[in-house]
Amino acid sequence: MRALGALALLLPPAVRAGVFSLSQLAWSLSNQNGSLVVAGALPSQTHLDLKRAGIITEPLLGVNDFTQRWITLDNWTYTADVSPFLEAAAAARDPAQKTLLVFYGIDTIANITLAGHPVAWVNNQFQQYVFDVSDALAKPLGRNTNLTIALESAYWYGLNVTSRPDAETFPINEDFEYPTIRNYIRKIQSDFGWDWGPAFVPSGVHKPAYFITLSANASPRADESDAAELAAAGSSAPETDNLNTAAPAALSPSPLLISESSIDIYKQGYADRSGVPPVQTAPWIVNISLGVHSAVDAPKPSLTVSIPELQLTSHPLALEPIPALAPPGAGSALSAPTWVHATWSVPDALPERWFPSNLGAPKLYNVSLSLSLGGAHAPLALQTRVGFRTIQLVQTRYPDAEVAARGITPGDQWHFEVNGRAFYALGTNIIPFDPFYARTTDAQVRWVLESAVQSGQNMLRVWGGGIYQPSTTSTALTPNFPPHATDTYSFYDACDELGILAWSEFIFSDDLYALNDWLIDSVRTEARQNVRRVNRHASNAQWAGGNEIEGIVTQVNESAVNGQHYLNEYVTLFQDILHDVAYEETNSVAYTDCSTTHGVLSLDPLVIRFNNGTPGEIYGNSERYDYDASAAFDYSTFPVSRFINEFGFHSMPSFYSWEEVLEAPTDFDIDGLVVMSRDHHPPAGSLAWPNPNAPQGQEQMKAAVALWLPTPGTADANQTFAQWAWSTQVFQAMTMASQINFYRRGAGQGAHNLGALVWQLNDIWQGVSWSAIEYSGRWKVLNYVLASIFQPVVANPFWTAASEALELVVTSDRWAPVQGRAQWTWYDWAGNALGTQRKDFAVPALNNSVLLAQTGLAGILPAGKNASEVWLLFNATAQVDGKTVVNENYFTPASLADAALVDPKIKLTHTGPGLTFRLSAQGGVAPWTWLDHPASTVGVFVDSARGAPLNAFYLVPGIDRTVTFQLNAGLSTNKNPSPADFVVRSLWNNTHV
């Protein structure tokens, strides 16, 4: 007995827990012909392991997205000897134990064998898999103790599938780089290229994987000390590219695995699919479903639910019987869970509501689940965190009485209501955080989400061409049992905590999808697993069927000879199948067929409107992309819509981001080969390299800068390149601000617009994109401008050049009327004030107040001045939610390209404490004054007095600005930046050294 005890102490903690992380095995990675064999890792992807082995350099460096294509064109195999696990399992001396092989994600096409036995062939990146491998391990073939994951090239797989005689062909293919295949593969669609990112087409086991042993003789209980140890468990992967992969420690063996769970919280009597709003005073229904793989029969299990903070505990809730695992069927080791369900009613008044952070507090509650199997088995304890809120996407027709009373343009509604109240959705769109999912970290994602909240956003759209974003890395918050990490980074859990809504989408984007039995079955499983998982997150706002496909199929229906066939396939998948799966798994959030939609004719049953509508009425939502810079500030080109779910303009990353990837001094050239190769807009549509269409995208940016800003050109080549990069960001911010202000004003006009989501928030690499935040986490000009124009009360000048009309408008998105005081001052570019006016204002809820309306430029301008000599500073101050909100905006009656700028002679003084700086204009006005933090640092500049983000402002002589740089030490490799390395620039530097 003493010897056995000593052996147990020597076993890895994960083994003693009955959860053995596959990251603890010694993996090798080999290509198809065996000419390359290197050390591998899990979770990981082939490029990452080849980089660790020194075979390739960083994939994002230089032109590696082209030179490393050979990796995509090969098949790769991960192999590990599982003897360490077998020895640990044997030490338990439990003949009744079962072994499950659990993968939380495989990218993508893989043949899995264990101990010489075939386990499965898989081909869906978005599914999790549980296999019963007890028999394979008990009877290895020829002393084979290897686990092998043979990955087929997604490119070759796609070519094979599309070359089949029964493969469907399409009248259009929305190709970016790898042509005609991505819509046949259940994989991140942007892996094959997009107009803002590379096409590495990675492969690997990109999420955690485990052996989990179950025992009919086990009787565990997870107590608080277990949870604390589990939450602190670190990575045992060979490098830090793999985060939170270790199995949990110090937990007794388990009689069962809970591989999936769903906690759906909604109001009693509510059915989202009906379109009828929830009764806000009704009790809360907590609907819990658990997917169980059990080693024992439990004929009368029960579940007890408690919320300690509310001192609320349910009585034992009866569950369906749980049978013991049956032997896997012939030819398949797949272990399907047994689903058990329970509902619990919570009085409405007990929990505080969860709100987006700009509308209230994102209140969350810890929930304890105690699963009793009966008999001699002690209850199993699970922990998670939930919020109580209602979120409804309102799509019904505006009543005639409301149309008449409020001046709303007739048609359908399209907006969100949280806890029964309509609100203005301010936000951006999320794309994948890295081309290689396995190296995405909590810190990286957390910073992007915190940056969104700091810039005033309350909603993020999870774009349907990327990945189903994960829930959490925390074993203490994942309602799985035994506790173990299921992902490499947290997303929804962070959104819950930070108070930002996440609009979710199924992964279909910008293409038509062929329907066959395999696809339908695979997608049903994929959709169910992800809807269940996301249900518990208060931040989830809706499920959309995919990205932009409704518009594509509508055009095909009208233009193709057999267009009706493709429309019918679209209806089958997006109106019928995904709709039904979503509502079978959730009752708390809406389903819509597409990100951009013309709305519905009926909600229950769902009937998509397509082009069926009355001229002059408004339906659904909209998007806008116009790369003609002359229309950037022309309101007549902006859509009049209830909700704008994406709109954007591209820009370059900063000089600092280019330094991360450009390898030669001559590469720092806006027209250089490497820079041009990293502009994928418009996309190549093929594997042609460099992108033959890049000059068009580059010219759009350059033309915009030349039209609206001084054209960069100095004697210093690096400065000129830096000013080009920065100036494209300035224009991007200017045109986005113009649109956002127009859409927000629409809340009080006939459009009754209640949403503006900018394309896009984050970057996937250092290249030309539509992002507000660069790949490293550095804020672009756009994110600082969003922090200003997404404030709850904003002062906006509206200039209509065609009619020479100027309006000064204050807009509020508050639920209550807002009062305040506005001021506007004309200045010349030397900084002389030419006249000031002040006016008190009162803005109704979700509405506007027009403070000034003038026409005729000659009468608007200060006497004796022409348009190029002056500009207007417009600001508003109001008390909002007990805080003082100060917002400012600028109006230049002529393009800044024609403005008579004066050398601002900016003085940057480090005043301390820490990284605090005072900026003073010693000469003229410095439009778009910009402070850059040094290379290898991540952080944000804030107003030292108010704490709000502050950068990209007009610096006026006599009106100094004091800002503090708040360093994110976790993401910064330079953790002690010198104040001397901070750089200030303005438009003056476009043409002056």
GROMACS .gro file of C-alpha atoms in nm, residues 651-653 658 669-671 698-699 701-706 710-713 717-730 985 989-990:
model
   36
  651SER     CA    1  -0.596   5.239  -4.374
  652MET     CA    2  -0.237   5.140  -4.316
  653PRO     CA    3  -0.094   5.034  -3.981
  658TRP     CA    4   0.547   4.807  -4.020
  669ASP     CA    5   0.772   5.267  -4.917
  670ILE     CA    6   0.398   5.303  -4.972
  671ASP     CA    7   0.450   5.184  -5.331
  698GLN     CA    8  -0.346   5.166  -5.239
  699GLU     CA    9  -0.466   5.435  -5.478
  701MET     CA   10  -0.613   5.549  -4.973
  702LYS     CA   11  -0.368   5.781  -5.144
  703ALA     CA   12  -0.642   5.962  -5.337
  704ALA     CA   13  -0.842   6.010  -5.017
  705VAL     CA   14  -0.542   6.162  -4.838
  706ALA     CA   15  -0.460   6.385  -5.133
  710PRO     CA   16  -0.188   6.765  -4.713
  711THR     CA   17  -0.012   6.507  -4.930
  712PRO     CA   18   0.284   6.359  -4.738
  713GLY     CA   19   0.619   6.449  -4.889
  717ALA     CA   20   1.190   5.910  -4.658
  718ASN     CA   21   1.104   5.740  -4.329
  719GLN     CA   22   0.907   6.042  -4.209
  720THR     CA   23   0.719   6.056  -4.537
  721PHE     CA   24   0.629   5.688  -4.508
  722ALA     CA   25   0.525   5.733  -4.144
  723GLN     CA   26   0.308   6.032  -4.235
  724TRP     CA   27   0.147   5.837  -4.518
  725ALA     CA   28   0.063   5.553  -4.281
  726TRP     CA   29  -0.074   5.794  -4.021
  727SER     CA   30  -0.261   6.012  -4.274
  728THR     CA   31  -0.453   5.713  -4.411
  729GLN     CA   32  -0.564   5.655  -4.052
  730VAL     CA   33  -0.670   6.019  -4.012
  985ARG     CA   34   0.308   6.468  -3.504
  989ASN     CA   35   0.456   6.713  -4.053
  990ASN     CA   36   0.309   6.580  -4.376
   0.00000   0.00000   0.00000
